[in-house]
mmCIF file of C-alpha atoms in Angstrom:
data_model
loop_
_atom_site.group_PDB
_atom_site.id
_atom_site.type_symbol
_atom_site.label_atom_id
_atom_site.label_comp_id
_atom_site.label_asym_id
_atom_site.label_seq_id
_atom_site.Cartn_x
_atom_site.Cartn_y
_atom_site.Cartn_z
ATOM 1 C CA UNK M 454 32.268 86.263 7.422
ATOM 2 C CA UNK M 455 28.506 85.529 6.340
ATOM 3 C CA UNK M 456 26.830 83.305 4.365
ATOM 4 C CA UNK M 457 25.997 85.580 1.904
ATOM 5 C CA UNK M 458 29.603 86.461 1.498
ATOM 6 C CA UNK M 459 30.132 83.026 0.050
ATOM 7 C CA UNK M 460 27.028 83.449 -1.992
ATOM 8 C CA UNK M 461 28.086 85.969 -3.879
ATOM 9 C CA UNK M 462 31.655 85.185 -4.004
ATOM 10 C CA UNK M 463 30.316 81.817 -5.754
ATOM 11 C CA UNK M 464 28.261 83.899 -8.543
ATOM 12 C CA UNK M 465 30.568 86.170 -9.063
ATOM 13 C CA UNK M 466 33.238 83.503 -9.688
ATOM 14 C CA UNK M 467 31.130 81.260 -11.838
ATOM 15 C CA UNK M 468 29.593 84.322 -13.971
ATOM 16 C CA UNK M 469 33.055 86.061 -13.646
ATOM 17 C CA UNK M 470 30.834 88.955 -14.432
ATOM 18 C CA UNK M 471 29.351 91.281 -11.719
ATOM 19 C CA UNK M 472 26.467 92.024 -13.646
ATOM 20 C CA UNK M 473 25.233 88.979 -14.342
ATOM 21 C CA UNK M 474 25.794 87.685 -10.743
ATOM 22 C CA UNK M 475 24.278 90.482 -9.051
ATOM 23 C CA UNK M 476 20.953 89.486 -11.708
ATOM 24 C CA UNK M 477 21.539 85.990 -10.857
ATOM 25 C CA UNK M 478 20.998 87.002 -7.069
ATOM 26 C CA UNK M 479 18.246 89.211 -7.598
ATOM 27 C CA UNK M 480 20.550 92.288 -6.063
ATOM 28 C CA UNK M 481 21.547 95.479 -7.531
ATOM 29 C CA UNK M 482 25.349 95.762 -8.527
ATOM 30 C CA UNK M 483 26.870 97.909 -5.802
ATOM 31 C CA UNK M 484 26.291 95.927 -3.066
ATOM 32 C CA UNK M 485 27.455 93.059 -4.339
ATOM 33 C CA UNK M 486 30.664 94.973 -5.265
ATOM 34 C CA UNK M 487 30.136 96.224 -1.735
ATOM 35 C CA UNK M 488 29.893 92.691 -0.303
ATOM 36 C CA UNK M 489 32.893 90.902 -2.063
ATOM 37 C CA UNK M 490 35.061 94.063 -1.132
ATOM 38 C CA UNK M 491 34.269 93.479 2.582
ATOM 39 C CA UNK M 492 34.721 89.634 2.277
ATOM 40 C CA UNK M 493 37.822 90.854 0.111
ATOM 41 C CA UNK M 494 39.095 93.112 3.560
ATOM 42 C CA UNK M 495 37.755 89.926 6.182
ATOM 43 C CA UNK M 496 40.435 87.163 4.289
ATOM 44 C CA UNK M 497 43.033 89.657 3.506
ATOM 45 C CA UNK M 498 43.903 89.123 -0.135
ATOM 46 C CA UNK M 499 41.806 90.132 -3.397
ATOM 47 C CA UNK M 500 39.690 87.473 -4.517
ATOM 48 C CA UNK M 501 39.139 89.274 -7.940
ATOM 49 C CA UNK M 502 41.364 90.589 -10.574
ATOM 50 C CA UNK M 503 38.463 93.591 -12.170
ATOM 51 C CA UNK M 504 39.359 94.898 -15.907
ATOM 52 C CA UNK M 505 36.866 96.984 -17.814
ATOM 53 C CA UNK M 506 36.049 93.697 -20.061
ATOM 54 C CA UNK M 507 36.175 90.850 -17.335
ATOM 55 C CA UNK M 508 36.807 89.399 -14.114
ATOM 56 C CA UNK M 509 39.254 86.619 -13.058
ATOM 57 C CA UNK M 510 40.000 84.819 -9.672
ATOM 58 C CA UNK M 511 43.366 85.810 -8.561
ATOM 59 C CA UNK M 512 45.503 82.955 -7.062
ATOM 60 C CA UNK M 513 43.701 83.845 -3.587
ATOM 61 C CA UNK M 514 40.429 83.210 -5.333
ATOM 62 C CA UNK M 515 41.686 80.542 -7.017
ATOM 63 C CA UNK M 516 42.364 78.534 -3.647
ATOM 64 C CA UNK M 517 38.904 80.166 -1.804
ATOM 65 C CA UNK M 518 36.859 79.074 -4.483
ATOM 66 C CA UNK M 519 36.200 75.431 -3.916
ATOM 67 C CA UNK M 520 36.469 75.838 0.112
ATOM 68 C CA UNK M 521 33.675 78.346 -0.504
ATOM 69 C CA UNK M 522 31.571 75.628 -2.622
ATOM 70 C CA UNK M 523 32.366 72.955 -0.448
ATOM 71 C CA UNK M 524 31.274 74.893 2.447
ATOM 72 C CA UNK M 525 27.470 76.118 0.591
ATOM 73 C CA UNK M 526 27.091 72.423 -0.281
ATOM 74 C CA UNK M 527 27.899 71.464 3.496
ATOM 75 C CA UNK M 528 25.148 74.049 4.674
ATOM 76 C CA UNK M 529 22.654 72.936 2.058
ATOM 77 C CA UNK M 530 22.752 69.429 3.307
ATOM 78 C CA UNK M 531 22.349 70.384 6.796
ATOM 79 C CA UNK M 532 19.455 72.172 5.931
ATOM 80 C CA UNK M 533 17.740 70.276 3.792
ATOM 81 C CA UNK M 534 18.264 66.885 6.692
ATOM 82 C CA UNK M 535 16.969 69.479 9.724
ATOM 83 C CA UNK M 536 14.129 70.251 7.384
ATOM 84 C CA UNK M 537 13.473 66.353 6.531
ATOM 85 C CA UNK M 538 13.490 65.688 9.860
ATOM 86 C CA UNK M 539 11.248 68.308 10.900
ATOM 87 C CA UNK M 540 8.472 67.511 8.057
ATOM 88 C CA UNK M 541 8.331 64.277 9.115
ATOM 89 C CA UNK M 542 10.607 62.540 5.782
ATOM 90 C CA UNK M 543 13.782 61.222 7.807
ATOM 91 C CA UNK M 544 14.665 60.228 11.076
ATOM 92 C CA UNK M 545 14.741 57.172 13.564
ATOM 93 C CA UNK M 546 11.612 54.913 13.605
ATOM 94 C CA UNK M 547 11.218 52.088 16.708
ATOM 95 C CA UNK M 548 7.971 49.879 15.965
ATOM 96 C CA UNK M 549 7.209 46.642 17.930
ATOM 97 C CA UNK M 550 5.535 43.746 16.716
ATOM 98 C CA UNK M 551 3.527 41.046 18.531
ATOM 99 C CA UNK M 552 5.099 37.339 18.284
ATOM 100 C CA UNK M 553 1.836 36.314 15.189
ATOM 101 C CA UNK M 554 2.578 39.764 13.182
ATOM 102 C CA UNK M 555 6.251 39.278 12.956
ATOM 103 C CA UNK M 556 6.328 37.467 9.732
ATOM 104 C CA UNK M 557 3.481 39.000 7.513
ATOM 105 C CA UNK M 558 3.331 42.780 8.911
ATOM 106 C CA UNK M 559 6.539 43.229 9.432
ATOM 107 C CA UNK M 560 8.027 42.761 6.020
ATOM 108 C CA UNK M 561 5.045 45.187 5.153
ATOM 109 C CA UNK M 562 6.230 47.759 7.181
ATOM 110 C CA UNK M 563 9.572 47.503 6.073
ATOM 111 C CA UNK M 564 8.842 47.391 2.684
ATOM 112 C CA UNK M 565 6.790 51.115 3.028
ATOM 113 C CA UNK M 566 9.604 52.404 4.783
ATOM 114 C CA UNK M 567 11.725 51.478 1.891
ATOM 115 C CA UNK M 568 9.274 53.246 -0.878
ATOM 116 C CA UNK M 569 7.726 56.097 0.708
ATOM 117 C CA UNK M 570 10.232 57.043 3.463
ATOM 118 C CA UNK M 571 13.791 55.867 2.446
ATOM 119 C CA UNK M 572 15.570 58.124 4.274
ATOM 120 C CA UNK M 573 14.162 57.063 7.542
ATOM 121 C CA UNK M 574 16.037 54.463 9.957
ATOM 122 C CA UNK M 575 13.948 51.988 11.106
ATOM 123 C CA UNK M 576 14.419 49.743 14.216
ATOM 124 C CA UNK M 577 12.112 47.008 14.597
ATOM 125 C CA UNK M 578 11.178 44.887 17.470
ATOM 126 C CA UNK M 579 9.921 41.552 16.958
ATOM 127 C CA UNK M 580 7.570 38.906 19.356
ATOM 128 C CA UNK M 581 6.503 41.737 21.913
ATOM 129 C CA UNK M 582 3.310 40.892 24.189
ATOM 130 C CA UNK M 583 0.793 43.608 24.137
ATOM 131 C CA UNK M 584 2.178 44.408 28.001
ATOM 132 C CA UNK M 585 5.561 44.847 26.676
ATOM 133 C CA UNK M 586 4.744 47.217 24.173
ATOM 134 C CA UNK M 587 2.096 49.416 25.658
ATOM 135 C CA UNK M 588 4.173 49.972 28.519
ATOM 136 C CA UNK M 589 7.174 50.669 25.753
ATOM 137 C CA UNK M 590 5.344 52.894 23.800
ATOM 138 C CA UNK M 591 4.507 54.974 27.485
ATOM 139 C CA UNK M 592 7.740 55.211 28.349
ATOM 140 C CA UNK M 593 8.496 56.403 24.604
ATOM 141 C CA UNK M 594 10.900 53.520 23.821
ATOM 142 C CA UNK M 595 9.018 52.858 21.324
ATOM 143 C CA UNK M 596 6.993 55.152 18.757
ATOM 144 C CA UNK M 597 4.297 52.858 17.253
ATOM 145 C CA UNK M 598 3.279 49.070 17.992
ATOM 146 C CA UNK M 599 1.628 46.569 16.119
ATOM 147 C CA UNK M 600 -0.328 44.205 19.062
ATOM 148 C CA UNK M 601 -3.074 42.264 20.025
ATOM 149 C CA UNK M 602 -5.555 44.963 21.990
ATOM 150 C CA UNK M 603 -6.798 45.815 24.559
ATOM 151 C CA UNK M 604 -4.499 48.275 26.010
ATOM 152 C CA UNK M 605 -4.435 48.991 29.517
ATOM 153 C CA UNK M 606 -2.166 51.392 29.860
ATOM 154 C CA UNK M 607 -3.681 55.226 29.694
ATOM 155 C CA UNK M 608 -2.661 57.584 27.313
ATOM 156 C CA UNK M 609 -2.192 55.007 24.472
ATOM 157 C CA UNK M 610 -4.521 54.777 21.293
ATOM 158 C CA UNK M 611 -5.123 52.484 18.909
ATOM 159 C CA UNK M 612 -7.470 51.226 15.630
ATOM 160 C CA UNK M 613 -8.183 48.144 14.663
ATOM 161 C CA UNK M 614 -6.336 46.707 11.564
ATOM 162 C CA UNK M 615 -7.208 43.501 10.824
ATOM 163 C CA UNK M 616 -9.720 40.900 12.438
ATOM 164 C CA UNK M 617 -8.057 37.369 12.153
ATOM 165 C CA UNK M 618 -9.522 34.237 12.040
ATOM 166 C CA UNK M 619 -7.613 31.573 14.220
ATOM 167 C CA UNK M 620 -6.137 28.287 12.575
ATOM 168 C CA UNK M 621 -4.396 25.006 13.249
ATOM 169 C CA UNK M 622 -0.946 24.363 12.996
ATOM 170 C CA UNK M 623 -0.488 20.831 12.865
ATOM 171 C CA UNK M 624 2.538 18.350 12.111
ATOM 172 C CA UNK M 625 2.168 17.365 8.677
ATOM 173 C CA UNK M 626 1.274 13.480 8.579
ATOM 174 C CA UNK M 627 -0.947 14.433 11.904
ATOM 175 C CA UNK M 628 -4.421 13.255 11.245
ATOM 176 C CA UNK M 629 -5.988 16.761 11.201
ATOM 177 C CA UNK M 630 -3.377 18.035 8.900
ATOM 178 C CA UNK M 631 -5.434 16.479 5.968
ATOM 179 C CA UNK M 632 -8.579 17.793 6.555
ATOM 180 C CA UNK M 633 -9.636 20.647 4.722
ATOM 181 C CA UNK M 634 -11.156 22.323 7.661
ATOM 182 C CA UNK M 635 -11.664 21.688 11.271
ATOM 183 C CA UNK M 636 -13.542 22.457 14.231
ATOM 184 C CA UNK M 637 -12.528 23.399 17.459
ATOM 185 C CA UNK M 638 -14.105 19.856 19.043
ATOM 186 C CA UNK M 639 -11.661 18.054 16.788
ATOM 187 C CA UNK M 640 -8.863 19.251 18.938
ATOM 188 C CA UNK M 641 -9.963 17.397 22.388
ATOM 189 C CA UNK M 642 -7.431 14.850 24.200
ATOM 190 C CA UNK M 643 -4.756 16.808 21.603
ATOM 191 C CA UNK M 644 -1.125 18.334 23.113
ATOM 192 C CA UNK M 645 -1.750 22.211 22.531
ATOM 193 C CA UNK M 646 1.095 24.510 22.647
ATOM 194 C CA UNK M 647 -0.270 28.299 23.622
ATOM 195 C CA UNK M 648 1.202 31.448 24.682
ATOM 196 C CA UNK M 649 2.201 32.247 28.691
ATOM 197 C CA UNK M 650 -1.493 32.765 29.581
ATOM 198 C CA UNK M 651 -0.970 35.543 31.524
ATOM 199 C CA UNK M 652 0.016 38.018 29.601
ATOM 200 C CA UNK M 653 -1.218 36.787 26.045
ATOM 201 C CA UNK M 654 -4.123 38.184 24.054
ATOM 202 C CA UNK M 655 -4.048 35.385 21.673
ATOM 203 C CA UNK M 656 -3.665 32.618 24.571
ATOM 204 C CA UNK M 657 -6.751 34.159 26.373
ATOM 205 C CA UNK M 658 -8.479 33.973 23.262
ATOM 206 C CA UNK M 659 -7.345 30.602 22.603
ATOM 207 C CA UNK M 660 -8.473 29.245 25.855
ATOM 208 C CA UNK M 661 -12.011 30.906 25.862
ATOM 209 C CA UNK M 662 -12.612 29.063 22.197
ATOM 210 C CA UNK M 663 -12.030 25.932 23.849
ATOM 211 C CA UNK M 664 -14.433 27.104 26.982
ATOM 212 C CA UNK M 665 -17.099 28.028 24.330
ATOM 213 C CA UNK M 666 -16.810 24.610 22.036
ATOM 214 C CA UNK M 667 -16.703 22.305 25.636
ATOM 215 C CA UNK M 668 -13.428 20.811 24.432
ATOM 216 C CA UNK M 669 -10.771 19.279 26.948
ATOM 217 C CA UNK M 670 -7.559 19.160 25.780
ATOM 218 C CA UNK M 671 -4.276 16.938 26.361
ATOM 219 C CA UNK M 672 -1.443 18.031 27.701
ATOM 220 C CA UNK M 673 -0.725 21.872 27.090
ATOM 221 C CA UNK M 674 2.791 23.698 27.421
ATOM 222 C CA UNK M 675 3.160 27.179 26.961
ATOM 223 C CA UNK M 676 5.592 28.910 24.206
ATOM 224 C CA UNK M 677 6.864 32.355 24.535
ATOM 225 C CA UNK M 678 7.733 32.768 21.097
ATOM 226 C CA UNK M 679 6.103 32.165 17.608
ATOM 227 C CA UNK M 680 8.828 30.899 15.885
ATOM 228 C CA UNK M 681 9.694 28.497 18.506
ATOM 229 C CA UNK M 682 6.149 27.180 19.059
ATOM 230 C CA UNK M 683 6.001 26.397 14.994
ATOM 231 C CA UNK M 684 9.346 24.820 15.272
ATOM 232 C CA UNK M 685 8.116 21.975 18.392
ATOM 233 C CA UNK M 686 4.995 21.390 16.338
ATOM 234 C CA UNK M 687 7.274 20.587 13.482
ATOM 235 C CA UNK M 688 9.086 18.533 15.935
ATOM 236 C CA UNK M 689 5.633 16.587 16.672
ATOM 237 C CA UNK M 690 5.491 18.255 20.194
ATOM 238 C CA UNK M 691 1.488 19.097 19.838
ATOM 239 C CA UNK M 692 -0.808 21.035 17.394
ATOM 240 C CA UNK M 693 -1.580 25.461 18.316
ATOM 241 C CA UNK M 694 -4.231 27.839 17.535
ATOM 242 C CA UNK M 695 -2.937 30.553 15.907
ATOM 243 C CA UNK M 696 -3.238 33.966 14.484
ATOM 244 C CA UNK M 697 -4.138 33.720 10.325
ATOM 245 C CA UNK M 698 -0.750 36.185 10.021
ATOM 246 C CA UNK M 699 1.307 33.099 11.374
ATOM 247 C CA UNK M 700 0.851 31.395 7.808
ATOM 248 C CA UNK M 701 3.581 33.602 6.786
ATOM 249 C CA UNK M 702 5.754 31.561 8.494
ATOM 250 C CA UNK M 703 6.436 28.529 6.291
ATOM 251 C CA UNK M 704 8.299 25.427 8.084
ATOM 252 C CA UNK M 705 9.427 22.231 6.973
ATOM 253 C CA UNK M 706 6.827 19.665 8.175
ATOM 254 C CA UNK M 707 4.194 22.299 9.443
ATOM 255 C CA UNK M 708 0.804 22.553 8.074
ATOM 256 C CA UNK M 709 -2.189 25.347 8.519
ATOM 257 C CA UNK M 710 -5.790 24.439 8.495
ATOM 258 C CA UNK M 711 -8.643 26.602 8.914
ATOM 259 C CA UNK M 712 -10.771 26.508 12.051
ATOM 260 C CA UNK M 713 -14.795 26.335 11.455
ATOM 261 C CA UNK M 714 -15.951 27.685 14.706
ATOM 262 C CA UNK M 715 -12.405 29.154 16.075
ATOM 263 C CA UNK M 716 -13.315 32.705 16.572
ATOM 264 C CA UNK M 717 -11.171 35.447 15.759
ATOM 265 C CA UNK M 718 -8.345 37.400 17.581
ATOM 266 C CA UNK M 719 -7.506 41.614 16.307
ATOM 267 C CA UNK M 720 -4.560 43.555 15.468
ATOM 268 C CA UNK M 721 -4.221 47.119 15.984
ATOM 269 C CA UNK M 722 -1.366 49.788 15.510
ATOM 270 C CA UNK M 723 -1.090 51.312 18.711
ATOM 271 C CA UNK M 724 0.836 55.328 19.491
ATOM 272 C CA UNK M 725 0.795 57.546 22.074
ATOM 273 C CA UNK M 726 -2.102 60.431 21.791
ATOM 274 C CA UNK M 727 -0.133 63.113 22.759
ATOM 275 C CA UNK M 728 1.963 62.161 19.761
ATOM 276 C CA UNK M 729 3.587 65.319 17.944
ATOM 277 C CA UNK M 730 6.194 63.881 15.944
ATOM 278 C CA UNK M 731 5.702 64.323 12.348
ATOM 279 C CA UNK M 732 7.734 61.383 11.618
ATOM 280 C CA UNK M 733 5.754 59.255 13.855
ATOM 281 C CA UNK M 734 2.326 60.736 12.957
ATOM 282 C CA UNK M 735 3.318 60.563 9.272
ATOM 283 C CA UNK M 736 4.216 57.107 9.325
ATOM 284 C CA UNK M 737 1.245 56.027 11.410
ATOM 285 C CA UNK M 738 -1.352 57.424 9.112
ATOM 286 C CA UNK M 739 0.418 55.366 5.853
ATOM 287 C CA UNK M 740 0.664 52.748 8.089
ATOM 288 C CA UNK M 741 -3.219 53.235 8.901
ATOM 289 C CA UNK M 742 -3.886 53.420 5.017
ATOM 290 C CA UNK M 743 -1.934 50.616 3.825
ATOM 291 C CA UNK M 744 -1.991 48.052 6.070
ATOM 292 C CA UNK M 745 -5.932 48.134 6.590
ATOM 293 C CA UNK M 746 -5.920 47.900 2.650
ATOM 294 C CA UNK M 747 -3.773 44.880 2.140
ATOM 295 C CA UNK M 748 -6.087 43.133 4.911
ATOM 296 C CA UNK M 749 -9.009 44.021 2.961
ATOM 297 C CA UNK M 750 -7.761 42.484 -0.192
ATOM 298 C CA UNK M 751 -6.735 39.170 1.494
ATOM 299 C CA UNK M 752 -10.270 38.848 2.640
ATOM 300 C CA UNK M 753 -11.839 39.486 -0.111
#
């Protein structure tokens, strides 16, 4: 039994005419008549009941019938998800995130999933170093990462998305968290909370602003993750230099004030080159288009 068999078997059913299903099919009449007799010979039984006026199921067709449709509709589905999945429109998505782009990327990307790709699944990773997720994305555990370049690891590309400036985060009632601006020698003798140095874009950044300004800090304790290191300067642990993205995160007790002389730290989507995936390839250029944009408006 074919395919086809329960193609025409369908028309002919539906039409209960063999004329009109064999136009319906774009075939001449014989062969269909051909077709359903062969089907007819394959189950056993006669599916039809043929008068000179009009066709009927018989009580064999009867029972086929919706076991035939059932089956078609199965086999439509499947094709139509292998050919989602092969033009890029469905399928599994894993994207990491650095710690700062966790709370204003991230419900971006989420929210284009949702609009332009809804039949995709997407698994997001949240507060990944750069070395964590260039060495992810070469070992294809993940398939695109939002970071803080450079990458070191070969084979992995990337453009630039946005150019942040850093801030403050400051416990509110803290002296500097009433200025309107500050600069980066306002911070000296101050408790800084930073990222693990060592693998940290944004802590190397962080520490080369305070090189550049000649400004000695307090006491300084390293943070692995964003959303802790907000939460201890809510606490009154010590002030950070952040990424601008990190505003996103609004805290009880925690304000953000803009840094004068504080120097900026990027974001880039990140993918492997020898990417072939048109899921992945799809989803990075909207990605490329829409993210870029939305960091264009805000700083305008």
């Amino acid at each position: 039994m074919e395919l086809r068999h329960l193609r025409y078997f369908v028309a002919v059913a539906q039409h209960r005419h063999f004329g009109r299903a064999a136009d319906d099919l774009n075939i001449s009449q014989p062969p269909l008549s051909q077709q359903i007799r062969q089907l007819e010979r394959e189950l056993g039984a006669e599916l039809f009941a043929r008068t000179t006026r009009r066709v009927e199921l018989t009580e064999a067709g009867r029972v086929f019938y919706p076991d035939a449709v059932a089956i078609l509709a199965e086999v439509d589905a499947a094709r139509a998800r292998v050919q989602a999945l092969a033009e890029g429109w469905s399928g599994l998505l894993r994207i990491g995130f650095a710690g700062s782009a966790s709370y204003r990327q991230l419900p971006q990307v989420a929210r284009l999933v949702q609009h332009f790709l809804p039949h995709v699944e997407l698994q997001m990773s949240s507060e990944m170093l750069t070395p964590e997720q260039e060495q992810a994305l070469a070992e294809s555990r993940l398939d695109l990462g939002i970071l803080r370049p450079p990458v070191r690891v070969p084979g992995i590309a990337t453009r630039t998305l946005a150019s942040e400036p850093l801030i403050l985060a400051a416990p509110a009632g803290h002296p500097l968290s009433a200025r309107e601006e500050i600069s980066v020698a306002d911070l000296a003798g101050e408790s800084l909370l930073t990222y693990p140095g060592a693998r940290s874009v944004v802590a190397a950044r962080v520490a080369e602003t305070l090189r550049a300004a000649g400004t000695t800090i307090g006491r300084s304790r390293e943070v692995a993750q964003t959303s802790s290191m907000i939460a201890l300067v809510a606490a009154g642990m010590g002030v950070a230099l952040v990424p601008d993205s990190v505003r996103a995160l609004t805290m009880e007790g925690v304000t953000y004030v803009p840094v004068a002389d504080a120097g900026t730290v990027d974001l880039a989507l990140a993918w492997r080159e020898d990417e072939t995936s048109p899921l992945i390839v799809r989803f990075r250029d909207l990605l490329l288009t829409h993210l870029a944009a939305n960091t264009h408006e805000r700083a305008a």
